[in-house]
Short mmCIF file of C-alpha atoms in Angstrom, two decimals:
data_model
loop_
_atom_site.label_atom_id
_atom_site.label_comp_id
_atom_site.label_asym_id
_atom_site.label_seq_id
_atom_site.Cartn_x
_atom_site.Cartn_y
_atom_site.Cartn_z
CA MET A 1 24.17 10.91 -3.88
CA GLU A 2 27.72 12.33 -3.87
CA ALA A 3 27.84 11.72 -7.61
CA LEU A 4 25.24 14.41 -8.41
CA ASN A 5 26.52 17.75 -9.71
CA ALA A 6 25.04 21.11 -8.72
CA GLN A 7 22.34 21.15 -11.39
CA GLU A 8 21.34 17.57 -10.61
CA GLN A 9 21.29 18.32 -6.90
CA LYS A 10 18.84 21.12 -7.63
CA GLU A 11 16.52 18.90 -9.66
CA PHE A 12 16.75 16.21 -7.03
CA GLN A 13 15.84 18.78 -4.38
CA GLN A 14 12.53 19.35 -6.18
CA VAL A 15 11.86 15.64 -6.32
CA LEU A 16 12.61 15.52 -2.60
CA GLU A 17 10.14 18.28 -1.78
CA ARG A 18 7.35 16.64 -3.76
CA ARG A 19 8.05 13.36 -2.01
CA GLN A 20 8.11 14.97 1.41
CA MET A 21 4.59 16.30 0.89
CA ASN A 22 3.48 12.80 -0.08
CA GLU A 23 5.19 11.31 2.96
CA TYR A 24 3.31 13.68 5.22
CA VAL A 25 0.02 12.84 3.57
CA LYS A 26 0.71 9.13 3.94
CA MET A 27 1.86 9.46 7.55
CA TYR A 28 -1.17 11.54 8.45
CA SER A 29 -3.76 9.29 6.85
CA ASN A 30 -2.03 6.22 8.24
CA LEU A 31 -2.25 7.78 11.69
CA VAL A 32 -5.94 8.53 11.22
CA GLN A 33 -6.72 4.99 10.12
CA ARG A 34 -4.71 3.31 12.86
CA CYS A 35 -6.24 5.37 15.67
CA PHE A 36 -9.72 5.02 14.18
CA ASP A 37 -9.32 1.24 13.97
CA HIS A 38 -8.21 0.97 17.57
CA CYS A 39 -10.41 3.59 19.21
CA VAL A 40 -13.72 3.67 17.36
CA ASN A 41 -15.83 0.54 17.65
CA ASP A 42 -19.27 1.63 18.68
CA PHE A 43 -21.75 2.14 15.86
CA THR A 44 -24.88 2.66 17.89
CA SER A 45 -24.20 6.40 17.67
CA LYS A 46 -23.54 8.61 14.67
CA SER A 47 -20.94 10.88 16.26
CA LEU A 48 -17.78 10.18 18.21
CA ILE A 49 -18.51 9.61 21.88
CA GLN A 50 -16.36 11.02 24.68
CA LYS A 51 -14.59 7.75 25.35
CA GLU A 52 -13.59 7.50 21.69
CA GLU A 53 -12.35 11.08 21.57
CA ALA A 54 -10.20 10.57 24.65
CA CYS A 55 -8.75 7.43 23.12
CA LEU A 56 -8.00 9.28 19.87
CA ASN A 57 -6.16 11.97 21.82
CA ARG A 58 -3.93 9.46 23.56
CA CYS A 59 -3.46 7.45 20.38
CA VAL A 60 -2.31 10.41 18.28
CA ASP A 61 0.02 11.53 21.04
CA LYS A 62 1.55 8.12 21.46
CA PHE A 63 1.81 7.49 17.74
CA LEU A 64 3.69 10.75 17.18
CA LYS A 65 6.05 10.16 20.07
CA GLY A 66 6.69 6.64 18.83
CA ALA A 67 7.27 7.81 15.25
CA GLU A 68 9.65 10.53 16.44
CA ARG A 69 11.64 8.09 18.53
CA MET A 70 11.86 5.54 15.73
CA GLY A 71 12.80 8.29 13.27
CA GLN A 72 15.71 9.36 15.48
CA ARG A 73 17.01 5.80 15.88
CA PHE A 74 16.65 5.18 12.16
CA GLN A 75 18.57 8.34 11.28
CA GLU A 76 21.36 7.45 13.69
CA LEU A 77 21.71 4.01 12.14
CA ASN A 78 21.68 5.43 8.62
CA ALA A 79 24.33 7.99 9.60
CA GLN A 80 26.57 5.25 11.03
CA GLN A 81 26.27 3.39 7.76
CA GLN A 82 27.47 6.19 5.47
CA MET B 1 -10.19 23.18 2.02
CA VAL B 2 -10.91 20.31 4.29
CA PHE B 3 -7.47 19.02 5.06
CA GLY B 4 -5.53 22.21 5.29
CA PHE B 5 -3.73 22.04 1.95
CA GLY B 6 -3.75 24.72 -0.68
CA ALA B 7 -1.48 27.25 1.01
CA PRO B 8 -0.51 30.25 -1.17
CA GLY B 9 1.90 28.74 -3.75
CA PRO B 10 3.17 31.20 -6.37
CA SER B 11 4.04 29.16 -9.48
CA SER B 12 1.56 27.17 -11.57
CA ALA B 13 3.48 23.99 -11.02
CA GLN B 14 3.31 24.44 -7.26
CA LYS B 15 -0.40 25.24 -7.33
CA ILE B 16 -1.10 22.11 -9.35
CA ALA B 17 1.11 20.05 -7.08
CA ALA B 18 -0.81 21.35 -4.06
CA ALA B 19 -4.16 20.56 -5.68
CA GLU B 20 -2.82 17.13 -6.51
CA ALA B 21 -1.68 16.56 -2.93
CA GLU B 22 -5.14 17.56 -1.70
CA LEU B 23 -6.69 15.13 -4.15
CA GLU B 24 -4.28 12.44 -3.09
CA LEU B 25 -5.27 12.92 0.51
CA VAL B 26 -9.00 12.80 -0.22
CA SER B 27 -8.67 9.64 -2.27
CA ASP B 28 -6.30 8.01 0.19
CA THR B 29 -8.71 8.89 2.97
CA PHE B 30 -11.61 7.34 1.10
CA SER B 31 -9.75 4.15 0.40
CA ARG B 32 -8.69 3.75 4.04
CA LEU B 33 -12.18 4.61 5.23
CA SER B 34 -13.78 1.98 2.97
CA SER B 35 -11.36 -0.64 4.08
CA SER B 36 -11.85 0.12 7.79
CA CYS B 37 -15.62 0.42 7.61
CA ALA B 38 -16.07 -2.70 5.47
CA LYS B 39 -14.06 -4.58 8.09
CA LYS B 40 -16.11 -3.17 10.96
CA CYS B 41 -19.57 -3.44 9.39
CA ILE B 42 -19.69 -6.28 6.86
CA PRO B 43 -19.35 -9.89 8.04
CA LYS B 44 -16.99 -11.96 5.93
CA ASP B 45 -19.26 -14.86 5.16
CA TYR B 46 -21.24 -13.04 2.43
CA ARG B 47 -24.42 -15.00 2.97
CA GLU B 48 -26.50 -12.48 1.03
CA ALA B 49 -25.60 -10.24 -1.90
CA ASP B 50 -27.53 -7.30 -0.48
CA LEU B 51 -26.58 -4.95 2.30
CA ASN B 52 -29.10 -5.50 5.04
CA LYS B 53 -30.53 -2.72 7.19
CA GLY B 54 -28.04 -3.22 10.01
CA GLU B 55 -25.05 -3.20 7.71
CA SER B 56 -26.25 -0.09 5.89
CA VAL B 57 -26.77 1.88 9.09
CA CYS B 58 -23.41 0.73 10.40
CA LEU B 59 -21.69 1.91 7.20
CA ASP B 60 -23.37 5.33 7.38
CA ARG B 61 -22.32 5.86 10.97
CA CYS B 62 -18.86 4.49 10.34
CA VAL B 63 -18.24 6.91 7.45
CA ASN B 64 -19.42 9.76 9.65
CA LYS B 65 -17.20 8.76 12.54
CA PHE B 66 -14.21 8.28 10.28
CA PHE B 67 -14.76 11.73 8.86
CA GLU B 68 -15.02 13.20 12.35
CA THR B 69 -11.82 11.38 13.23
CA THR B 70 -9.91 13.05 10.37
CA MET B 71 -11.08 16.45 11.66
CA LYS B 72 -10.25 15.58 15.24
CA VAL B 73 -6.76 14.34 14.38
CA SER B 74 -6.11 17.37 12.21
CA GLU B 75 -7.17 19.59 15.13
CA ILE B 76 -4.95 17.76 17.61
CA MET B 77 -1.95 18.10 15.32
CA GLN B 78 -2.68 21.77 14.71
CA ASN B 79 -2.76 22.37 18.46
CA LYS B 80 0.48 20.52 18.89
CA ALA B 81 2.17 22.49 16.12
CA ASN B 82 1.02 25.83 17.54
CA GLY B 83 1.27 25.09 21.24
CA GLN B 84 4.60 23.58 21.97
CA GLN B 85 6.92 24.78 19.23
CA GLN B 86 7.99 21.36 17.95
CA SER B 87 11.36 20.14 19.12
CA GLY B 88 12.10 19.11 15.53
CA GLY B 89 12.79 15.68 14.12
CA GLY B 90 10.62 15.78 11.04
CA PHE B 91 8.20 13.15 12.30
CA GLY B 92 6.87 15.06 15.26
CA GLY B 93 4.40 17.34 13.50
CA PHE B 94 2.35 17.88 10.42
CA SER B 95 3.23 21.44 9.59
CA MET B 96 4.19 21.82 5.96
CA MET C 1 -8.80 24.55 -6.03
CA GLU C 2 -10.54 27.89 -6.55
CA ALA C 3 -7.11 29.48 -6.95
CA LEU C 4 -6.37 27.70 -10.26
CA ASN C 5 -6.75 29.72 -13.47
CA ALA C 6 -8.19 28.30 -16.70
CA GLN C 7 -4.88 26.93 -18.00
CA GLU C 8 -4.06 25.37 -14.65
CA GLN C 9 -7.55 23.87 -14.41
CA LYS C 10 -6.93 22.22 -17.76
CA GLU C 11 -3.62 20.71 -16.69
CA PHE C 12 -5.14 19.59 -13.44
CA GLN C 13 -7.97 17.95 -15.37
CA GLN C 14 -5.40 15.73 -17.08
CA VAL C 15 -3.85 14.81 -13.77
CA LEU C 16 -7.34 13.97 -12.54
CA GLU C 17 -8.07 11.66 -15.46
CA ARG C 18 -4.82 9.79 -15.03
CA ARG C 19 -5.53 9.38 -11.33
CA GLN C 20 -9.07 8.19 -11.96
CA MET C 21 -7.77 5.36 -14.09
CA ASN C 22 -5.40 4.41 -11.29
CA GLU C 23 -8.19 4.58 -8.73
CA TYR C 24 -10.29 2.17 -10.77
CA VAL C 25 -7.38 -0.22 -11.12
CA LYS C 26 -6.74 -0.10 -7.39
CA MET C 27 -10.40 -0.49 -6.50
CA TYR C 28 -10.80 -3.42 -8.87
CA SER C 29 -7.73 -5.31 -7.73
CA ASN C 30 -8.57 -4.62 -4.11
CA LEU C 31 -12.01 -6.08 -4.71
CA VAL C 32 -10.51 -9.16 -6.34
CA GLN C 33 -8.13 -9.76 -3.46
CA ARG C 34 -10.69 -9.21 -0.75
CA CYS C 35 -13.27 -11.55 -2.26
CA PHE C 36 -10.61 -14.13 -3.06
CA ASP C 37 -9.33 -14.04 0.51
CA HIS C 38 -12.79 -14.53 1.96
CA CYS C 39 -14.30 -16.96 -0.54
CA VAL C 40 -11.52 -19.22 -1.81
CA ASN C 41 -9.99 -21.52 0.76
CA ASP C 42 -10.03 -24.97 -0.75
CA PHE C 43 -6.85 -26.03 -2.49
CA THR C 44 -7.69 -29.66 -3.11
CA SER C 45 -8.94 -28.60 -6.54
CA LYS C 46 -7.26 -26.56 -9.27
CA SER C 47 -10.32 -24.67 -10.43
CA LEU C 48 -12.94 -22.64 -8.58
CA ILE C 49 -15.71 -24.85 -7.24
CA GLN C 50 -19.37 -23.93 -7.38
CA LYS C 51 -19.55 -22.87 -3.74
CA GLU C 52 -16.62 -20.49 -4.24
CA GLU C 53 -18.12 -18.98 -7.39
CA ALA C 54 -21.41 -18.34 -5.63
CA CYS C 55 -19.57 -16.68 -2.76
CA LEU C 56 -17.60 -14.50 -5.20
CA ASN C 57 -20.84 -13.37 -6.82
CA ARG C 58 -22.35 -12.30 -3.54
CA CYS C 59 -19.08 -10.76 -2.37
CA VAL C 60 -18.62 -8.58 -5.47
CA ASP C 61 -22.22 -7.49 -5.29
CA LYS C 62 -22.05 -6.59 -1.65
CA PHE C 63 -18.67 -4.89 -1.97
CA LEU C 64 -19.90 -2.64 -4.78
CA LYS C 65 -23.08 -1.74 -2.96
CA GLY C 66 -21.07 -0.98 0.16
CA ALA C 67 -18.54 1.12 -1.77
CA GLU C 68 -21.30 3.05 -3.51
CA ARG C 69 -23.05 3.78 -0.22
CA MET C 70 -19.85 4.87 1.49
CA GLY C 71 -18.94 6.99 -1.55
CA GLN C 72 -22.25 8.81 -1.33
CA ARG C 73 -21.93 9.52 2.39
CA PHE C 74 -18.34 10.65 1.92
CA GLN C 75 -19.28 13.05 -0.86
CA GLU C 76 -22.12 14.51 1.20
CA LEU C 77 -19.74 15.14 4.09
CA ASN C 78 -17.14 16.69 1.81
CA ALA C 79 -19.79 18.94 0.23
CA GLN C 80 -20.95 20.12 3.66
CA GLN C 81 -17.36 21.03 4.50
CA GLN C 82 -16.72 23.30 1.52
CA MET D 1 -5.57 -7.89 -23.56
CA VAL D 2 -6.43 -9.74 -20.44
CA PHE D 3 -7.91 -7.05 -18.30
CA GLY D 4 -9.88 -5.04 -20.79
CA PHE D 5 -7.59 -2.05 -21.06
CA GLY D 6 -6.15 -0.65 -24.24
CA ALA D 7 -9.26 1.02 -25.64
CA PRO D 8 -8.65 3.08 -28.82
CA GLY D 9 -6.71 6.11 -27.57
CA PRO D 10 -5.64 8.56 -30.29
CA SER D 11 -2.56 10.39 -28.97
CA SER D 12 0.79 8.77 -28.18
CA ALA D 13 0.63 9.98 -24.59
CA GLN D 14 -2.75 8.32 -24.12
CA LYS D 15 -1.63 5.06 -25.70
CA ILE D 16 1.41 4.93 -23.44
CA ALA D 17 -0.72 5.81 -20.42
CA ALA D 18 -3.10 2.96 -21.28
CA ALA D 19 -0.25 0.50 -21.70
CA GLU D 20 1.12 1.71 -18.40
CA ALA D 21 -2.24 1.25 -16.67
CA GLU D 22 -2.42 -2.31 -18.04
CA LEU D 23 1.07 -2.97 -16.75
CA GLU D 24 0.16 -1.46 -13.40
CA LEU D 25 -2.81 -3.79 -13.14
CA VAL D 26 -0.79 -6.88 -14.01
CA SER D 27 1.91 -6.04 -11.50
CA ASP D 28 -0.56 -5.04 -8.82
CA THR D 29 -2.42 -8.30 -9.44
CA PHE D 30 0.76 -10.32 -9.10
CA SER D 31 1.74 -8.63 -5.88
CA ARG D 32 -1.69 -9.19 -4.32
CA LEU D 33 -1.76 -12.77 -5.56
CA SER D 34 1.64 -13.55 -4.04
CA SER D 35 0.67 -12.04 -0.75
CA SER D 36 -2.66 -13.93 -0.59
CA CYS D 37 -1.24 -17.25 -1.73
CA ALA D 38 1.81 -17.07 0.56
CA LYS D 39 -0.60 -16.49 3.44
CA LYS D 40 -2.84 -19.40 2.42
CA CYS D 41 -0.14 -21.93 1.52
CA ILE D 42 3.03 -21.26 3.50
CA PRO D 43 3.07 -21.76 7.28
CA LYS D 44 4.75 -18.95 9.18
CA ASP D 45 7.17 -20.97 11.22
CA TYR D 46 9.67 -21.48 8.37
CA ARG D 47 10.97 -24.77 9.67
CA GLU D 48 12.59 -25.64 6.34
CA ALA D 49 14.09 -23.44 3.67
CA ASP D 50 12.58 -25.51 0.87
CA LEU D 51 9.04 -25.56 -0.40
CA ASN D 52 7.72 -29.02 0.29
CA LYS D 53 5.45 -30.93 -2.06
CA GLY D 54 2.24 -29.86 -0.31
CA GLU D 55 3.19 -26.18 -0.30
CA SER D 56 4.20 -26.27 -3.97
CA VAL D 57 0.95 -27.87 -5.08
CA CYS D 58 -1.02 -25.44 -2.94
CA LEU D 59 0.78 -22.46 -4.53
CA ASP D 60 0.11 -23.74 -8.04
CA ARG D 61 -3.58 -24.20 -7.38
CA CYS D 62 -3.82 -20.93 -5.52
CA VAL D 63 -2.31 -18.97 -8.42
CA ASN D 64 -4.74 -20.67 -10.77
CA LYS D 65 -7.74 -19.93 -8.61
CA PHE D 66 -6.66 -16.33 -8.10
CA PHE D 67 -6.37 -15.94 -11.85
CA GLU D 68 -9.80 -17.45 -12.36
CA THR D 69 -11.11 -15.07 -9.73
CA THR D 70 -9.85 -12.03 -11.65
CA MET D 71 -11.66 -13.30 -14.75
CA LYS D 72 -14.81 -14.07 -12.82
CA VAL D 73 -14.90 -10.68 -11.13
CA SER D 74 -14.23 -8.91 -14.40
CA GLU D 75 -17.12 -10.87 -15.96
CA ILE D 76 -19.49 -10.03 -13.09
CA MET D 77 -18.68 -6.34 -13.37
CA GLN D 78 -19.09 -6.42 -17.14
CA ASN D 79 -22.53 -7.97 -16.74
CA LYS D 80 -23.47 -5.36 -14.19
CA ALA D 81 -22.28 -2.52 -16.42
CA ASN D 82 -24.22 -3.85 -19.42
CA GLY D 83 -27.30 -5.13 -17.67
CA GLN D 84 -28.58 -2.53 -15.36
CA GLN D 85 -27.37 0.82 -16.71
CA GLN D 86 -25.45 1.99 -13.66
CA SER D 87 -27.26 4.36 -11.35
CA GLY D 88 -24.08 6.46 -11.24
CA GLY D 89 -21.84 7.26 -8.29
CA GLY D 90 -18.45 6.52 -9.80
CA PHE D 91 -17.82 3.54 -7.56
CA GLY D 92 -20.51 1.29 -8.99
CA GLY D 93 -18.78 -0.02 -12.10
CA PHE D 94 -15.52 -0.54 -13.87
CA SER D 95 -16.30 1.00 -17.21
CA MET D 96 -13.60 3.41 -18.29
CA MET E 1 0.65 -3.15 -26.64
CA GLU E 2 0.59 -4.13 -30.32
CA ALA E 3 -0.87 -0.70 -31.09
CA LEU E 4 2.32 1.16 -30.11
CA ASN E 5 4.62 2.29 -32.91
CA ALA E 6 8.42 2.16 -32.72
CA GLN E 7 8.82 5.55 -31.05
CA GLU E 8 6.08 4.78 -28.54
CA GLN E 9 7.60 1.37 -27.83
CA LYS E 10 10.85 3.13 -26.99
CA GLU E 11 9.22 5.55 -24.58
CA PHE E 12 7.26 2.72 -23.03
CA GLN E 13 10.49 0.78 -22.60
CA GLN E 14 11.81 3.58 -20.40
CA VAL E 15 8.63 3.55 -18.34
CA LEU E 16 9.06 -0.20 -18.00
CA GLU E 17 12.62 0.09 -16.74
CA ARG E 18 11.70 2.69 -14.15
CA ARG E 19 8.84 0.49 -12.99
CA GLN E 20 11.02 -2.58 -12.81
CA MET E 21 13.37 -0.84 -10.41
CA ASN E 22 10.38 0.10 -8.27
CA GLU E 23 9.07 -3.46 -8.37
CA TYR E 24 12.38 -4.75 -7.09
CA VAL E 25 12.42 -2.20 -4.32
CA LYS E 26 8.88 -3.14 -3.30
CA MET E 27 9.54 -6.86 -3.49
CA TYR E 28 12.72 -6.52 -1.45
CA SER E 29 11.26 -4.37 1.29
CA ASN E 30 8.15 -6.53 1.41
CA LEU E 31 10.39 -9.56 1.90
CA VAL E 32 12.28 -7.83 4.68
CA GLN E 33 9.11 -6.87 6.52
CA ARG E 34 7.47 -10.25 6.17
CA CYS E 35 10.47 -12.20 7.42
CA PHE E 36 11.07 -9.70 10.20
CA ASP E 37 7.46 -9.97 11.35
CA HIS E 38 7.58 -13.75 11.44
CA CYS E 39 11.11 -14.33 12.73
CA VAL E 40 11.96 -11.48 15.11
CA ASN E 41 9.94 -11.35 18.28
CA ASP E 42 12.39 -11.08 21.11
CA PHE E 43 13.14 -7.57 22.32
CA THR E 44 15.18 -8.42 25.38
CA SER E 45 18.28 -8.08 23.20
CA LYS E 46 19.40 -5.25 20.94
CA SER E 47 20.88 -7.40 18.18
CA LEU E 48 19.52 -10.34 16.22
CA ILE E 49 20.06 -13.61 18.07
CA GLN E 50 21.18 -16.81 16.38
CA LYS E 51 17.72 -18.34 16.34
CA GLU E 52 16.34 -15.26 14.59
CA GLU E 53 19.13 -15.21 12.01
CA ALA E 54 18.54 -18.86 11.17
CA CYS E 55 14.82 -18.19 10.77
CA LEU E 56 15.55 -15.21 8.49
CA ASN E 57 17.76 -17.41 6.32
CA ARG E 58 15.04 -20.02 5.84
CA CYS E 59 12.37 -17.37 5.41
CA VAL E 60 14.20 -15.50 2.64
CA ASP E 61 14.97 -18.74 0.89
CA LYS E 62 11.42 -19.98 1.06
CA PHE E 63 9.95 -16.62 0.09
CA LEU E 64 12.12 -16.39 -3.03
CA LYS E 65 11.35 -19.95 -4.07
CA GLY E 66 7.66 -19.32 -3.55
CA ALA E 67 7.76 -16.03 -5.47
CA GLU E 68 9.62 -17.68 -8.33
CA ARG E 69 7.14 -20.53 -8.52
CA MET E 70 4.14 -18.21 -8.43
CA GLY E 71 5.78 -15.95 -11.02
CA GLN E 72 6.18 -18.89 -13.40
CA ARG E 73 2.56 -20.02 -13.00
CA PHE E 74 1.34 -16.48 -13.42
CA GLN E 75 3.34 -15.99 -16.62
CA GLU E 76 2.04 -19.27 -18.05
CA LEU E 77 -1.54 -18.22 -17.38
CA ASN E 78 -0.96 -14.78 -18.88
CA ALA E 79 0.62 -16.36 -21.96
CA GLN E 80 -2.37 -18.69 -22.43
CA GLN E 81 -4.65 -15.67 -22.30
CA GLN E 82 -3.01 -13.69 -25.09
CA MET F 1 25.16 3.73 0.03
CA VAL F 2 23.32 1.47 2.36
CA PHE F 3 21.15 -0.51 0.04
CA GLY F 4 23.37 -1.09 -2.92
CA PHE F 5 21.82 1.42 -5.30
CA GLY F 6 23.64 4.12 -7.16
CA ALA F 7 25.46 2.02 -9.73
CA PRO F 8 27.39 4.07 -12.34
CA GLY F 9 24.62 5.71 -14.41
CA PRO F 10 25.90 8.08 -17.10
CA SER F 11 23.01 10.46 -17.88
CA SER F 12 21.63 13.02 -15.44
CA ALA F 13 18.16 11.53 -15.69
CA GLN F 14 19.47 8.10 -14.75
CA LYS F 15 21.51 9.45 -11.85
CA ILE F 16 18.48 11.28 -10.49
CA ALA F 17 16.30 8.21 -11.00
CA ALA F 18 18.81 6.12 -9.06
CA ALA F 19 18.94 8.65 -6.24
CA GLU F 20 15.16 8.66 -6.22
CA ALA F 21 15.02 4.87 -6.07
CA GLU F 22 17.42 4.94 -3.12
CA LEU F 23 15.25 7.51 -1.41
CA GLU F 24 12.15 5.46 -2.16
CA LEU F 25 13.73 2.43 -0.53
CA VAL F 26 14.80 4.35 2.57
CA SER F 27 11.37 5.87 3.04
CA ASP F 28 9.56 2.61 2.28
CA THR F 29 11.84 0.88 4.77
CA PHE F 30 11.08 3.45 7.45
CA SER F 31 7.35 3.19 6.92
CA ARG F 32 7.39 -0.62 7.13
CA LEU F 33 9.67 -0.50 10.14
CA SER F 34 7.37 1.90 12.00
CA SER F 35 4.36 -0.19 11.26
CA SER F 36 6.03 -3.46 12.35
CA CYS F 37 7.61 -2.00 15.49
CA ALA F 38 4.47 -0.15 16.58
CA LYS F 39 2.61 -3.45 16.28
CA LYS F 40 5.24 -5.33 18.26
CA CYS F 41 5.91 -2.75 20.98
CA ILE F 42 2.82 -0.59 21.57
CA PRO F 43 -0.34 -2.16 23.05
CA LYS F 44 -3.53 -1.14 21.26
CA ASP F 45 -5.50 0.07 24.23
CA TYR F 46 -3.73 3.44 24.48
CA ARG F 47 -4.25 3.79 28.19
CA GLU F 48 -1.63 6.53 28.46
CA ALA F 49 -0.54 9.20 26.00
CA ASP F 50 3.13 8.78 26.88
CA LEU F 51 5.51 6.07 25.82
CA ASN F 52 6.52 4.28 28.98
CA LYS F 53 10.02 2.98 29.65
CA GLY F 54 9.28 -0.54 28.44
CA GLU F 55 7.72 0.65 25.19
CA SER F 56 10.60 3.05 24.50
CA VAL F 57 13.25 0.40 25.01
CA CYS F 58 11.27 -2.04 22.89
CA LEU F 59 11.04 0.51 20.05
CA ASP F 60 14.79 1.21 20.17
CA ARG F 61 15.66 -2.46 19.99
CA CYS F 62 13.05 -3.13 17.36
CA VAL F 63 14.40 -0.40 15.08
CA ASN F 64 17.88 -1.81 15.54
CA LYS F 65 16.80 -5.36 14.77
CA PHE F 66 14.80 -4.26 11.74
CA PHE F 67 17.84 -2.42 10.45
CA GLU F 68 20.01 -5.47 11.01
CA THR F 69 17.40 -7.53 9.18
CA THR F 70 17.63 -5.33 6.08
CA MET F 71 21.41 -5.85 6.08
CA LYS F 72 21.07 -9.56 6.66
CA VAL F 73 18.52 -10.01 3.88
CA SER F 74 20.58 -7.92 1.49
CA GLU F 75 23.60 -10.11 2.30
CA ILE F 76 21.64 -13.34 1.77
CA MET F 77 20.40 -12.15 -1.60
CA GLN F 78 23.86 -10.99 -2.62
CA ASN F 79 25.25 -14.43 -1.79
CA LYS F 80 22.50 -16.09 -3.76
CA ALA F 81 23.09 -13.85 -6.76
CA ASN F 82 26.86 -14.49 -6.73
CA GLY F 83 26.89 -18.09 -5.63
CA GLN F 84 24.52 -20.05 -7.72
CA GLN F 85 24.18 -18.15 -10.98
CA GLN F 86 20.44 -17.52 -10.89
CA SER F 87 18.33 -19.81 -13.04
CA GLY F 88 16.44 -16.72 -14.23
CA GLY F 89 12.79 -15.88 -13.82
CA GLY F 90 13.07 -12.30 -12.68
CA PHE F 91 11.83 -13.02 -9.17
CA GLY F 92 14.75 -15.13 -8.05
CA GLY F 93 17.27 -12.40 -7.23
CA PHE F 94 17.84 -8.78 -6.51
CA SER F 95 20.59 -7.97 -8.98
CA MET F 96 19.84 -4.83 -10.93
#
């Protein structure tokens, strides 16, 4: 990365922003699928039942906390490596 | 727009990128939904080529519940983003 | 989407077409893998045996019908949302 | 071409896009094939670093059967597309 | 492919090279995840233990040999098809 | 650079492509790591919304071990590439 000049840094910044949007999309839809797979298993009803909604709440919460924690550890390790 | 994309972006390139991200999300959602619902509703032995009544109803309900789940999750994340003023980290929210 | 002007619509159309091709490719190769995983499990022979071919036929058929049904429901729900 | 891509596209951009889609399919196919065949043929305990005779033969046959499966599926979808004049939907065929 | 003229071949070559880099990245990180999933299952320690390292060694070795073998078969079949 | 990318590329386009590939690898690594560690450390019943002590410690160690695994694998492949002069094939090494 250090090898990029100012102009290249700028271009790369744009690439970065586009990627970041994609990362969010991927993270979000991954979260949806994972919590759906674990929490929703009753197909005798058409709409989410209370038990499923409560599970989704806990699942999203836990997933985000876990992702945040792992993200911090990962960044620390990457920083040590530089 | 369903998933909360399409915020006011000035340049053409940004507007197209936003529309593309929205599209990406819809298509990614559909592909995850199909994979999850096929797993939950269609037995793997493939004894008949047709969807039977039970499988069809299960698929319909599963699509509906998956869709509701996307809304629910989006709502939860919105609440989080508004409510507690994220402590940062980049993986703790979905604000863009 | 409503915010795009005519020129932008046109550019976006091209993006759409490219993506559609990719979607087909992904759908097709996903279908191949899924049916292979479920139907082909005998490696005492080098070529597909009759039982496996029959299973593949039913699997492809069922997968496509399922995907079509889910696609319809999904579109209805998206339309309601607009 | 193996997978039926490469239809007559006039402009350079389209021809390159088609070649790229073909390439994408081949590489996607290989990556799915390796994942499926590794799962079917190689036990997860990794007791030895070498492929033994049984694993090697299994991999060879698995690759061959996967390849035959891609042809078979392509043929089935072709027949469907020709035979019954798709009822539409966008997910019911593989015509491009 | 045969339909591309010299200029198009050249452009396609660049696409190919970019893709090849991506393929390597995907193959490598897939290998890491697979061997990690199979070999590392003890979280009473913070660092890899000897048993896990030995398993990773065998796993990487076997994975690469398997991928090479499958790659050869796949290329032979593709060549027959042309 | 952690993963061995960023070899001397003359043109701007190549330098940006290399930086992008590096980024791709880091983000791909993180997404695989999260998926593997969530599977290994977080039970699927989601009885509480908080990470408990045991889960948190497991995640920390898991991230660390995953990271060590990437280094270890990279080292093994480097040794292979140097040591035995690859017999070719394109899937036998990770030299770029």
